[in-house]
mmCIF file of C-alpha atoms and ligand atoms in Angstrom:
data_model
loop_
_atom_site.group_PDB
_atom_site.id
_atom_site.type_symbol
_atom_site.label_atom_id
_atom_site.label_comp_id
_atom_site.label_asym_id
_atom_site.label_seq_id
_atom_site.Cartn_x
_atom_site.Cartn_y
_atom_site.Cartn_z
ATOM 1 C CA UNK A 261 32.787 27.118 -8.194
ATOM 2 C CA UNK A 262 33.860 23.981 -6.458
ATOM 3 C CA UNK A 263 34.544 22.804 -2.947
ATOM 4 C CA UNK A 264 36.307 19.769 -1.536
ATOM 5 C CA UNK A 265 36.151 20.228 2.239
ATOM 6 C CA UNK A 266 34.242 22.293 4.802
ATOM 7 C CA UNK A 267 36.694 25.178 4.541
ATOM 8 C CA UNK A 268 36.498 25.541 0.775
ATOM 9 C CA UNK A 269 32.740 25.052 0.903
ATOM 10 C CA UNK A 270 32.422 27.934 3.361
ATOM 11 C CA UNK A 271 34.671 30.049 1.161
ATOM 12 C CA UNK A 272 32.593 29.300 -1.919
ATOM 13 C CA UNK A 273 29.407 30.308 -0.135
ATOM 14 C CA UNK A 274 31.016 33.531 1.050
ATOM 15 C CA UNK A 275 32.088 34.293 -2.503
ATOM 16 C CA UNK A 276 28.613 33.550 -3.850
ATOM 17 C CA UNK A 277 26.976 35.756 -1.242
ATOM 18 C CA UNK A 278 29.275 38.616 -2.217
ATOM 19 C CA UNK A 279 28.123 38.499 -5.837
ATOM 20 C CA UNK A 280 24.357 38.910 -5.713
ATOM 21 C CA UNK A 281 23.917 39.451 -9.428
ATOM 22 C CA UNK A 282 25.642 36.244 -10.436
ATOM 23 C CA UNK A 283 24.041 32.844 -10.891
ATOM 24 C CA UNK A 284 26.278 30.630 -8.797
ATOM 25 C CA UNK A 285 26.671 26.874 -8.785
ATOM 26 C CA UNK A 286 28.843 25.239 -6.176
ATOM 27 C CA UNK A 287 29.772 21.666 -7.032
ATOM 28 C CA UNK A 288 31.019 19.654 -4.090
ATOM 29 C CA UNK A 289 33.701 17.089 -4.799
ATOM 30 C CA UNK A 290 32.979 13.535 -3.723
ATOM 31 C CA UNK A 291 33.716 12.725 -0.112
ATOM 32 C CA UNK A 292 32.492 13.117 3.436
ATOM 33 C CA UNK A 293 32.537 16.603 4.886
ATOM 34 C CA UNK A 294 32.679 16.579 8.689
ATOM 35 C CA UNK A 295 31.356 19.959 9.738
ATOM 36 C CA UNK A 296 32.626 21.482 12.983
ATOM 37 C CA UNK A 297 31.574 25.095 12.505
ATOM 38 C CA UNK A 298 28.441 26.571 10.995
ATOM 39 C CA UNK A 299 28.514 27.273 7.279
ATOM 40 C CA UNK A 300 27.594 30.742 5.981
ATOM 41 C CA UNK A 301 23.922 31.232 5.194
ATOM 42 C CA UNK A 302 22.772 30.520 1.676
ATOM 43 C CA UNK A 303 21.983 34.169 1.162
ATOM 44 C CA UNK A 304 22.044 34.898 -2.535
ATOM 45 C CA UNK A 305 19.348 34.260 -5.117
ATOM 46 C CA UNK A 306 19.798 31.645 -7.824
ATOM 47 C CA UNK A 307 22.351 29.580 -5.933
ATOM 48 C CA UNK A 308 22.736 25.876 -6.642
ATOM 49 C CA UNK A 309 24.610 23.387 -4.497
ATOM 50 C CA UNK A 310 25.152 19.999 -6.044
ATOM 51 C CA UNK A 311 27.328 16.904 -6.159
ATOM 52 C CA UNK A 312 28.535 14.712 -9.020
ATOM 53 C CA UNK A 313 26.015 12.014 -8.143
ATOM 54 C CA UNK A 314 23.565 11.068 -5.465
ATOM 55 C CA UNK A 315 25.394 9.593 -2.499
ATOM 56 C CA UNK A 316 28.827 10.846 -3.525
ATOM 57 C CA UNK A 317 28.884 13.747 -1.063
ATOM 58 C CA UNK A 318 28.007 13.439 2.610
ATOM 59 C CA UNK A 319 27.778 16.442 4.900
ATOM 60 C CA UNK A 320 27.995 15.111 8.443
ATOM 61 C CA UNK A 321 26.958 17.480 11.217
ATOM 62 C CA UNK A 322 27.417 15.234 14.237
ATOM 63 C CA UNK A 323 30.046 17.609 15.602
ATOM 64 C CA UNK A 324 28.127 20.761 14.849
ATOM 65 C CA UNK A 325 27.068 22.371 18.111
ATOM 66 C CA UNK A 326 23.759 23.736 16.907
ATOM 67 C CA UNK A 327 21.784 25.116 14.038
ATOM 68 C CA UNK A 328 20.941 23.808 10.619
ATOM 69 C CA UNK A 329 23.466 22.573 8.102
ATOM 70 C CA UNK A 330 22.071 24.989 5.543
ATOM 71 C CA UNK A 331 20.217 28.165 6.490
ATOM 72 C CA UNK A 332 18.435 29.606 3.449
ATOM 73 C CA UNK A 333 17.462 33.261 3.401
ATOM 74 C CA UNK A 334 17.013 33.934 -0.320
ATOM 75 C CA UNK A 335 14.974 32.662 -3.218
ATOM 76 C CA UNK A 336 15.454 30.204 -6.062
ATOM 77 C CA UNK A 337 17.998 28.094 -4.265
ATOM 78 C CA UNK A 338 18.524 24.526 -5.485
ATOM 79 C CA UNK A 339 20.035 21.624 -3.548
ATOM 80 C CA UNK A 340 20.614 18.355 -5.382
ATOM 81 C CA UNK A 341 22.469 15.068 -4.877
ATOM 82 C CA UNK A 342 23.613 15.864 -1.355
ATOM 83 C CA UNK A 343 23.481 13.570 1.662
ATOM 84 C CA UNK A 344 22.921 15.482 4.913
ATOM 85 C CA UNK A 345 23.248 13.447 8.082
ATOM 86 C CA UNK A 346 23.302 13.859 11.849
ATOM 87 C CA UNK A 347 22.003 17.417 11.802
ATOM 88 C CA UNK A 348 21.721 18.688 15.390
ATOM 89 C CA UNK A 349 18.760 20.788 14.313
ATOM 90 C CA UNK A 350 17.277 21.005 10.852
ATOM 91 C CA UNK A 351 19.362 19.829 7.946
ATOM 92 C CA UNK A 352 17.828 22.630 5.884
ATOM 93 C CA UNK A 353 16.089 25.654 7.365
ATOM 94 C CA UNK A 354 14.162 27.844 4.936
ATOM 95 C CA UNK A 355 13.415 31.298 6.246
ATOM 96 C CA UNK A 356 10.458 33.594 5.499
ATOM 97 C CA UNK A 357 10.701 35.112 2.046
ATOM 98 C CA UNK A 358 13.107 32.493 0.715
ATOM 99 C CA UNK A 359 10.827 31.314 -2.074
ATOM 100 C CA UNK A 360 10.666 29.085 -5.121
ATOM 101 C CA UNK A 361 13.492 26.732 -4.317
ATOM 102 C CA UNK A 362 14.045 23.073 -5.095
ATOM 103 C CA UNK A 363 15.475 20.207 -3.071
ATOM 104 C CA UNK A 364 15.837 17.118 -5.228
ATOM 105 C CA UNK A 365 17.595 13.764 -5.094
ATOM 106 C CA UNK A 366 19.073 14.406 -1.684
ATOM 107 C CA UNK A 367 19.331 12.019 1.261
ATOM 108 C CA UNK A 368 18.532 13.092 4.820
ATOM 109 C CA UNK A 369 19.771 10.731 7.470
ATOM 110 C CA UNK A 370 19.377 10.600 11.218
ATOM 111 C CA UNK A 371 18.189 13.656 12.987
ATOM 112 C CA UNK A 372 15.592 14.221 15.650
ATOM 113 C CA UNK A 373 13.861 17.251 14.224
ATOM 114 C CA UNK A 374 12.574 18.271 10.815
ATOM 115 C CA UNK A 375 15.074 17.589 8.057
ATOM 116 C CA UNK A 376 13.551 20.360 5.973
ATOM 117 C CA UNK A 377 11.921 23.122 7.968
ATOM 118 C CA UNK A 378 10.205 25.786 5.891
ATOM 119 C CA UNK A 379 8.630 28.786 7.582
ATOM 120 C CA UNK A 380 6.800 31.569 5.770
ATOM 121 C CA UNK A 381 8.191 30.586 2.400
ATOM 122 C CA UNK A 382 6.398 30.043 -0.903
ATOM 123 C CA UNK A 383 6.391 27.571 -3.753
ATOM 124 C CA UNK A 384 9.089 25.103 -2.790
ATOM 125 C CA UNK A 385 9.486 21.754 -4.529
ATOM 126 C CA UNK A 386 10.749 18.798 -2.505
ATOM 127 C CA UNK A 387 11.107 15.829 -4.839
ATOM 128 C CA UNK A 388 12.975 12.585 -5.265
ATOM 129 C CA UNK A 389 14.612 12.668 -1.846
ATOM 130 C CA UNK A 390 15.080 9.978 0.794
ATOM 131 C CA UNK A 391 14.440 10.705 4.469
ATOM 132 C CA UNK A 392 15.808 8.003 6.741
ATOM 133 C CA UNK A 393 15.362 7.866 10.502
ATOM 134 C CA UNK A 394 14.196 11.380 11.210
ATOM 135 C CA UNK A 395 13.130 10.257 14.629
ATOM 136 C CA UNK A 396 13.192 11.299 18.235
ATOM 137 C CA UNK A 397 14.846 9.333 21.004
ATOM 138 C CA UNK A 398 12.576 10.419 23.851
ATOM 139 C CA UNK A 399 9.724 12.163 22.038
ATOM 140 C CA UNK A 400 8.130 12.307 18.642
ATOM 141 C CA UNK A 401 10.267 14.166 16.141
ATOM 142 C CA UNK A 402 9.029 17.099 14.130
ATOM 143 C CA UNK A 403 7.884 15.919 10.685
ATOM 144 C CA UNK A 404 10.778 15.203 8.341
ATOM 145 C CA UNK A 405 9.383 17.717 5.858
ATOM 146 C CA UNK A 406 7.541 20.537 7.588
ATOM 147 C CA UNK A 407 6.275 23.739 6.019
ATOM 148 C CA UNK A 408 4.253 26.146 8.186
ATOM 149 C CA UNK A 409 4.145 29.649 9.674
ATOM 150 C CA UNK A 410 2.477 31.072 6.589
ATOM 151 C CA UNK A 411 4.274 28.935 4.049
ATOM 152 C CA UNK A 412 2.377 28.270 0.826
ATOM 153 C CA UNK A 413 2.381 26.290 -2.380
ATOM 154 C CA UNK A 414 4.748 23.551 -1.231
ATOM 155 C CA UNK A 415 5.002 20.537 -3.551
ATOM 156 C CA UNK A 416 6.259 17.337 -1.900
ATOM 157 C CA UNK A 417 6.437 14.513 -4.416
ATOM 158 C CA UNK A 418 8.155 11.239 -5.220
ATOM 159 C CA UNK A 419 10.081 11.015 -1.962
ATOM 160 C CA UNK A 420 10.896 8.042 0.250
ATOM 161 C CA UNK A 421 10.405 8.259 4.007
ATOM 162 C CA UNK A 422 11.832 5.368 6.013
ATOM 163 C CA UNK A 423 11.375 5.001 9.764
ATOM 164 C CA UNK A 424 10.579 8.629 10.402
ATOM 165 C CA UNK A 425 8.345 9.473 13.382
ATOM 166 C CA UNK A 426 6.300 11.697 11.112
ATOM 167 C CA UNK A 427 6.976 12.155 7.420
ATOM 168 C CA UNK A 428 5.195 15.252 6.167
ATOM 169 C CA UNK A 429 3.204 18.083 7.673
ATOM 170 C CA UNK A 430 1.757 21.242 6.221
ATOM 171 C CA UNK A 431 0.952 23.718 8.973
ATOM 172 C CA UNK A 432 1.615 23.363 12.656
ATOM 173 C CA UNK A 433 -1.059 23.244 15.292
ATOM 174 C CA UNK A 434 -3.854 25.795 15.382
ATOM 175 C CA UNK A 435 -1.913 28.997 14.855
ATOM 176 C CA UNK A 436 0.746 28.310 12.233
ATOM 177 C CA UNK A 437 -0.941 27.790 8.879
ATOM 178 C CA UNK A 438 -0.041 26.644 5.395
ATOM 179 C CA UNK A 439 -1.867 27.564 2.194
ATOM 180 C CA UNK A 440 -2.210 25.335 -0.858
ATOM 181 C CA UNK A 441 0.310 22.580 -1.330
ATOM 182 C CA UNK A 442 0.501 19.221 -2.976
ATOM 183 C CA UNK A 443 1.665 15.948 -1.414
ATOM 184 C CA UNK A 444 1.770 13.186 -3.989
ATOM 185 C CA UNK A 445 3.543 10.005 -5.073
ATOM 186 C CA UNK A 446 5.435 9.469 -1.822
ATOM 187 C CA UNK A 447 6.352 6.144 -0.206
ATOM 188 C CA UNK A 448 6.195 6.327 3.590
ATOM 189 C CA UNK A 449 7.286 3.231 5.526
ATOM 190 C CA UNK A 450 7.856 2.964 9.258
ATOM 191 C CA UNK A 451 8.787 -0.564 10.258
ATOM 192 C CA UNK A 452 9.547 0.155 13.898
ATOM 193 C CA UNK A 453 7.277 -1.420 16.465
ATOM 194 C CA UNK A 454 9.275 -0.720 19.622
ATOM 195 C CA UNK A 455 11.332 2.133 20.943
ATOM 196 C CA UNK A 456 9.781 4.658 18.658
ATOM 197 C CA UNK A 457 7.367 7.535 18.986
ATOM 198 C CA UNK A 458 5.433 7.506 15.767
ATOM 199 C CA UNK A 459 2.833 9.979 14.647
ATOM 200 C CA UNK A 460 0.790 10.220 11.475
ATOM 201 C CA UNK A 461 2.632 9.788 8.204
ATOM 202 C CA UNK A 462 1.009 12.884 6.741
ATOM 203 C CA UNK A 463 -0.596 15.668 8.720
ATOM 204 C CA UNK A 464 -2.488 18.743 7.608
ATOM 205 C CA UNK A 465 -2.645 21.219 10.472
ATOM 206 C CA UNK A 466 -4.363 24.512 9.748
ATOM 207 C CA UNK A 467 -3.635 23.832 6.099
ATOM 208 C CA UNK A 468 -6.078 25.296 3.596
ATOM 209 C CA UNK A 469 -6.591 23.975 0.079
ATOM 210 C CA UNK A 470 -4.011 21.191 0.297
ATOM 211 C CA UNK A 471 -4.083 18.090 -1.897
ATOM 212 C CA UNK A 472 -2.821 14.733 -0.662
ATOM 213 C CA UNK A 473 -2.938 12.371 -3.623
ATOM 214 C CA UNK A 474 -1.601 8.919 -4.455
ATOM 215 C CA UNK A 475 0.714 8.288 -1.536
ATOM 216 C CA UNK A 476 1.514 4.854 -0.111
ATOM 217 C CA UNK A 477 1.899 4.536 3.664
ATOM 218 C CA UNK A 478 2.836 1.438 5.632
ATOM 219 C CA UNK A 479 3.156 2.197 9.342
ATOM 220 C CA UNK A 480 3.928 -0.765 11.593
ATOM 221 C CA UNK A 481 3.964 1.103 14.872
ATOM 222 C CA UNK A 482 1.207 1.704 17.397
ATOM 223 C CA UNK A 483 0.016 5.094 16.192
ATOM 224 C CA UNK A 484 -3.584 4.870 15.030
ATOM 225 C CA UNK A 485 -3.743 6.942 11.873
ATOM 226 C CA UNK A 486 -1.897 7.211 8.590
ATOM 227 C CA UNK A 487 -3.116 10.634 7.461
ATOM 228 C CA UNK A 488 -4.693 13.315 9.618
ATOM 229 C CA UNK A 489 -6.551 16.452 8.599
ATOM 230 C CA UNK A 490 -6.518 18.464 11.772
ATOM 231 C CA UNK A 491 -7.922 21.687 13.206
ATOM 232 C CA UNK A 492 -10.647 24.002 11.948
ATOM 233 C CA UNK A 493 -8.300 26.042 9.780
ATOM 234 C CA UNK A 494 -7.700 22.944 7.676
ATOM 235 C CA UNK A 495 -10.262 23.588 4.973
ATOM 236 C CA UNK A 496 -11.024 22.247 1.512
ATOM 237 C CA UNK A 497 -8.448 19.490 1.757
ATOM 238 C CA UNK A 498 -8.526 16.842 -0.946
ATOM 239 C CA UNK A 499 -7.205 13.425 0.094
ATOM 240 C CA UNK A 500 -7.429 11.061 -2.837
ATOM 241 C CA UNK A 501 -6.150 7.738 -4.110
ATOM 242 C CA UNK A 502 -3.957 7.006 -1.109
ATOM 243 C CA UNK A 503 -3.041 3.472 -0.081
ATOM 244 C CA UNK A 504 -2.372 2.895 3.608
ATOM 245 C CA UNK A 505 -2.658 0.379 6.416
ATOM 246 C CA UNK A 506 -4.117 2.816 8.921
ATOM 247 C CA UNK A 507 -7.160 5.093 8.889
ATOM 248 C CA UNK A 508 -7.328 8.519 7.344
ATOM 249 C CA UNK A 509 -9.095 10.823 9.748
ATOM 250 C CA UNK A 510 -10.557 14.306 9.959
ATOM 251 C CA UNK A 511 -10.176 15.841 13.401
ATOM 252 C CA UNK A 512 -10.997 18.889 15.469
ATOM 253 C CA UNK A 513 -13.242 20.689 13.016
ATOM 254 C CA UNK A 514 -11.150 20.245 9.914
ATOM 255 C CA UNK A 515 -12.913 19.766 6.598
ATOM 256 C CA UNK A 516 -11.657 17.456 3.914
ATOM 257 C CA UNK A 517 -12.866 15.362 1.029
ATOM 258 C CA UNK A 518 -11.611 11.799 1.264
ATOM 259 C CA UNK A 519 -11.860 10.160 -2.130
ATOM 260 C CA UNK A 520 -10.912 6.631 -3.146
ATOM 261 C CA UNK A 521 -8.497 5.897 -0.365
ATOM 262 C CA UNK A 522 -7.768 2.369 0.826
ATOM 263 C CA UNK A 523 -6.726 2.094 4.451
ATOM 264 C CA UNK A 524 -6.514 -1.599 5.210
ATOM 265 C CA UNK A 525 -3.465 -2.562 3.183
ATOM 266 C CA UNK A 526 -1.433 -5.552 4.321
ATOM 267 C CA UNK A 527 2.338 -5.538 4.741
ATOM 268 C CA UNK A 528 2.561 -8.628 2.573
ATOM 269 C CA UNK A 529 1.372 -6.686 -0.435
ATOM 270 C CA UNK A 530 4.541 -4.612 -0.581
ATOM 271 C CA UNK A 531 7.872 -5.539 -2.124
ATOM 272 C CA UNK A 532 10.066 -4.629 0.859
ATOM 273 C CA UNK A 533 8.769 -2.194 3.470
ATOM 274 C CA UNK A 534 12.050 -2.469 5.402
ATOM 275 C CA UNK A 535 13.750 -0.752 2.471
ATOM 276 C CA UNK A 536 10.854 1.639 1.859
ATOM 277 C CA UNK A 537 9.964 -0.284 -1.285
ATOM 278 C CA UNK A 538 6.184 -0.092 -1.288
ATOM 279 C CA UNK A 539 5.633 -1.255 -4.828
ATOM 280 C CA UNK A 540 2.914 -3.851 -4.981
ATOM 281 C CA UNK A 541 4.311 -7.343 -5.379
ATOM 282 C CA UNK A 542 1.217 -8.486 -7.191
ATOM 283 C CA UNK A 543 -2.094 -7.295 -8.493
ATOM 284 C CA UNK A 544 -4.456 -6.310 -5.677
ATOM 285 C CA UNK A 545 -8.127 -6.011 -6.499
ATOM 286 C CA UNK A 546 -9.568 -2.769 -5.216
ATOM 287 C CA UNK A 547 -6.181 -1.066 -5.386
ATOM 288 C CA UNK A 548 -4.945 -1.460 -8.943
ATOM 289 C CA UNK A 549 -7.087 0.569 -11.333
ATOM 290 C CA UNK A 550 -9.326 1.641 -8.457
ATOM 291 C CA UNK A 551 -8.408 5.314 -8.297
ATOM 292 C CA UNK A 552 -10.065 8.503 -9.341
ATOM 293 C CA UNK A 553 -8.642 10.210 -12.402
ATOM 294 C CA UNK A 554 -6.596 13.232 -11.387
ATOM 295 C CA UNK A 555 -5.883 15.239 -14.468
ATOM 296 C CA UNK A 556 -2.949 17.059 -12.931
ATOM 297 C CA UNK A 557 -1.101 13.884 -11.921
ATOM 298 C CA UNK A 558 0.247 12.072 -14.953
ATOM 299 C CA UNK A 559 3.147 10.002 -13.616
ATOM 300 C CA UNK A 560 3.869 7.798 -10.611
ATOM 301 C CA UNK A 561 6.796 7.582 -8.200
ATOM 302 C CA UNK A 562 8.878 5.825 -10.848
ATOM 303 C CA UNK A 563 7.987 8.278 -13.559
ATOM 304 C CA UNK A 564 5.759 5.699 -15.189
ATOM 305 C CA UNK A 565 2.644 7.041 -16.881
ATOM 306 C CA UNK A 566 -0.499 7.472 -14.854
ATOM 307 C CA UNK A 567 -2.765 5.793 -15.567
ATOM 308 C CA UNK A 568 -1.013 2.594 -16.567
ATOM 309 C CA UNK A 569 -3.764 0.239 -17.599
ATOM 310 C CA UNK A 570 -7.405 1.240 -17.637
ATOM 311 C CA UNK A 571 -7.407 3.547 -14.614
ATOM 312 C CA UNK A 572 -5.392 5.191 -11.879
ATOM 313 C CA UNK A 573 -4.054 2.904 -9.154
ATOM 314 C CA UNK A 574 -4.195 3.776 -5.497
ATOM 315 C CA UNK A 575 -0.880 4.640 -3.925
ATOM 316 C CA UNK A 576 2.306 6.105 -5.337
ATOM 317 C CA UNK A 577 2.995 3.354 -7.853
ATOM 318 C CA UNK A 578 1.150 2.321 -10.970
ATOM 319 C CA UNK A 579 1.319 -1.450 -10.834
ATOM 320 C CA UNK A 580 2.854 -3.207 -13.796
ATOM 321 C CA UNK A 581 3.134 -6.969 -13.807
ATOM 322 C CA UNK A 582 6.655 -8.125 -14.494
ATOM 323 C CA UNK A 583 6.507 -11.402 -12.639
ATOM 324 C CA UNK A 584 5.529 -14.757 -14.017
ATOM 325 C CA UNK A 585 1.891 -15.464 -14.593
ATOM 326 C CA UNK A 586 1.897 -18.278 -12.031
ATOM 327 C CA UNK A 587 3.054 -16.111 -9.167
ATOM 328 C CA UNK A 588 0.844 -13.309 -10.292
ATOM 329 C CA UNK A 589 -2.261 -15.436 -10.366
ATOM 330 C CA UNK A 590 -1.618 -17.010 -6.975
ATOM 331 C CA UNK A 591 -1.052 -13.636 -5.401
ATOM 332 C CA UNK A 592 -4.064 -12.063 -6.969
ATOM 333 C CA UNK A 593 -6.320 -14.790 -5.670
ATOM 334 C CA UNK A 594 -5.193 -14.167 -2.113
ATOM 335 C CA UNK A 595 -5.391 -10.438 -2.510
ATOM 336 C CA UNK A 596 -8.905 -10.568 -3.829
ATOM 337 C CA UNK A 597 -10.066 -12.367 -0.719
ATOM 338 C CA UNK A 598 -8.484 -9.778 1.528
ATOM 339 C CA UNK A 599 -9.898 -6.898 -0.402
ATOM 340 C CA UNK A 600 -13.373 -8.369 -0.254
ATOM 341 C CA UNK A 601 -13.314 -7.953 3.498
ATOM 342 C CA UNK A 602 -12.653 -4.272 3.233
ATOM 343 C CA UNK A 603 -14.934 -1.566 2.083
ATOM 344 C CA UNK A 604 -13.029 -0.094 -0.767
ATOM 345 C CA UNK A 605 -14.439 0.952 -4.019
ATOM 346 C CA UNK A 606 -17.005 3.669 -4.020
ATOM 347 C CA UNK A 607 -16.029 6.884 -5.610
ATOM 348 C CA UNK A 608 -18.487 9.567 -4.838
ATOM 349 C CA UNK A 609 -17.395 12.605 -2.962
ATOM 350 C CA UNK A 610 -19.567 14.501 -0.620
ATOM 351 C CA UNK A 611 -19.245 17.062 2.016
ATOM 352 C CA UNK A 612 -20.752 16.985 5.426
ATOM 353 C CA UNK A 613 -20.000 18.002 8.915
ATOM 354 C CA UNK A 614 -20.111 16.716 12.449
ATOM 355 C CA UNK A 615 -19.051 13.184 11.745
ATOM 356 C CA UNK A 616 -16.022 12.052 13.622
ATOM 357 C CA UNK A 617 -15.657 8.990 11.508
ATOM 358 C CA UNK A 618 -12.389 7.788 10.243
ATOM 359 C CA UNK A 619 -13.296 6.765 6.797
ATOM 360 C CA UNK A 620 -11.826 3.419 5.988
ATOM 361 C CA UNK A 621 -11.636 3.445 2.290
ATOM 362 C CA UNK A 622 -14.794 4.632 0.686
ATOM 363 C CA UNK A 623 -15.137 8.203 -0.285
ATOM 364 C CA UNK A 624 -16.469 10.600 2.204
ATOM 365 C CA UNK A 625 -15.976 13.991 3.528
ATOM 366 C CA UNK A 626 -16.320 15.041 7.051
ATOM 367 C CA UNK A 627 -15.688 17.673 9.554
ATOM 368 C CA UNK A 628 -15.587 16.937 13.203
ATOM 369 C CA UNK A 629 -15.700 18.864 16.380
ATOM 370 C CA UNK A 630 -14.227 16.120 18.479
ATOM 371 C CA UNK A 631 -12.025 16.325 21.455
ATOM 372 C CA UNK A 632 -8.767 18.098 21.255
ATOM 373 C CA UNK A 633 -6.040 15.979 19.871
ATOM 374 C CA UNK A 634 -3.367 14.609 22.073
ATOM 375 C CA UNK A 635 -1.582 13.203 19.109
ATOM 376 C CA UNK A 636 1.931 14.060 18.074
ATOM 377 C CA UNK A 637 0.293 15.664 15.085
ATOM 378 C CA UNK A 638 -1.402 18.220 17.237
ATOM 379 C CA UNK A 639 0.582 21.347 17.775
ATOM 380 C CA UNK A 640 3.851 21.515 19.555
ATOM 381 C CA UNK A 641 6.612 23.951 18.970
ATOM 382 C CA UNK A 642 8.793 22.773 16.116
ATOM 383 C CA UNK A 643 11.895 23.710 17.980
ATOM 384 C CA UNK A 644 10.963 21.676 20.985
ATOM 385 C CA UNK A 645 12.717 18.636 19.676
ATOM 386 C CA UNK A 646 15.842 20.289 18.435
ATOM 387 C CA UNK A 647 17.881 19.759 21.547
ATOM 388 C CA UNK A 648 17.233 16.086 21.875
ATOM 389 C CA UNK A 649 20.088 13.706 21.908
ATOM 390 C CA UNK A 650 22.067 13.292 18.764
ATOM 391 C CA UNK A 651 22.479 10.045 17.053
ATOM 392 C CA UNK A 652 25.949 8.697 17.395
ATOM 393 C CA UNK A 653 27.756 7.675 14.297
ATOM 394 C CA UNK A 654 27.590 4.115 15.480
ATOM 395 C CA UNK A 655 23.843 4.166 15.321
ATOM 396 C CA UNK A 656 23.600 5.657 11.923
ATOM 397 C CA UNK A 657 22.004 3.282 9.579
ATOM 398 C CA UNK A 658 23.698 4.071 6.389
ATOM 399 C CA UNK A 659 20.944 2.947 4.194
ATOM 400 C CA UNK A 660 21.181 5.098 1.165
ATOM 401 C CA UNK A 661 18.467 4.224 -1.204
ATOM 402 C CA UNK A 662 18.727 5.033 -4.807
ATOM 403 C CA UNK A 663 15.963 5.576 -7.219
ATOM 404 C CA UNK A 664 17.157 2.719 -9.352
ATOM 405 C CA UNK A 665 17.077 0.280 -6.462
ATOM 406 C CA UNK A 666 13.388 0.786 -6.234
ATOM 407 C CA UNK A 667 12.656 0.001 -9.830
ATOM 408 C CA UNK A 668 11.436 -3.434 -10.463
ATOM 409 C CA UNK A 669 13.730 -5.456 -12.654
HETATM 410 CA CA1 LIG B 165 -3.500 1.510 -13.331
#
């Protein structure tokens, strides 16, 4: 099936929903779809919505009174190549029992609550997407990608998050858990230093058995931490090989193993944080080839093999030198001096309790019983932000990143 405007898109979804035994693909023709009324639910298994290419189809919900752009109530739904912007609530809402779907190569632009909100759903894959300015105007926005309320097995990989208040959370507060899950190979950059309400880039809240591996986070704002493992129901978390400029912390009785993370990165190391390009510009001692080997993670954010070189790098990218030897050598000399002042490098993993330390970069594991968190990462009803002011079209930053733009020449 095909669609070329909001009316024919709604008709195609109605047709798909009426044929539950069919495997339906709806291909949207290139263009901008200005939505004024809610679309039908995506309510049939094995439905795919796609566009000819990434960036060719924009669904704009600035004039939608409420609700998500897509409300998903069934399993094995796939969304690819779509740009969803100005959602008044979630761009995509995934309801309990809607399992095993995929959202890939989409762009989510400008909303003040979670772009993808998954509750009570299992085994979703969120990969290769860009999330741009998922941010509140008067309060911290819900994480751009948020799975909770009994959700499980979520894989969030190879995405770009630019200027989002919070990028990713599994679980919500103390009473809305997530089980399992894998957060890996993501670039998370927040360049805003004023007028924003940032929280942690990645938050585990009552999330059991989650893995947070090989992400790169550069957060310019005032919030203290890059990654938080929070609340006592966060258990057995593995946080490994991440590269960040802010601490990774274990709070409020959570337990996590922090392995080979580096949390004192400098903005000057990265190619272009303002465009969410967090590739290393040059070799950095203590970062390149400084990671633990993770047998289940064999590629980086570019699809390059992991490891490249003798060992795993920290962060989402495996560094490959493509610049001239002169620039490379000058950069590496400066980077080695900066890394010597940090405490990166050890690789043992241990488990302990009662420390409230925020491990800088060496491996450690801790569980704290510290004071209750007042951070944006701590609790809060996901819907609380949904009625905040909409972004006007004039404020939309139409920065549509493509995968290719991030590849080094
Ligand atoms: Ca390497």
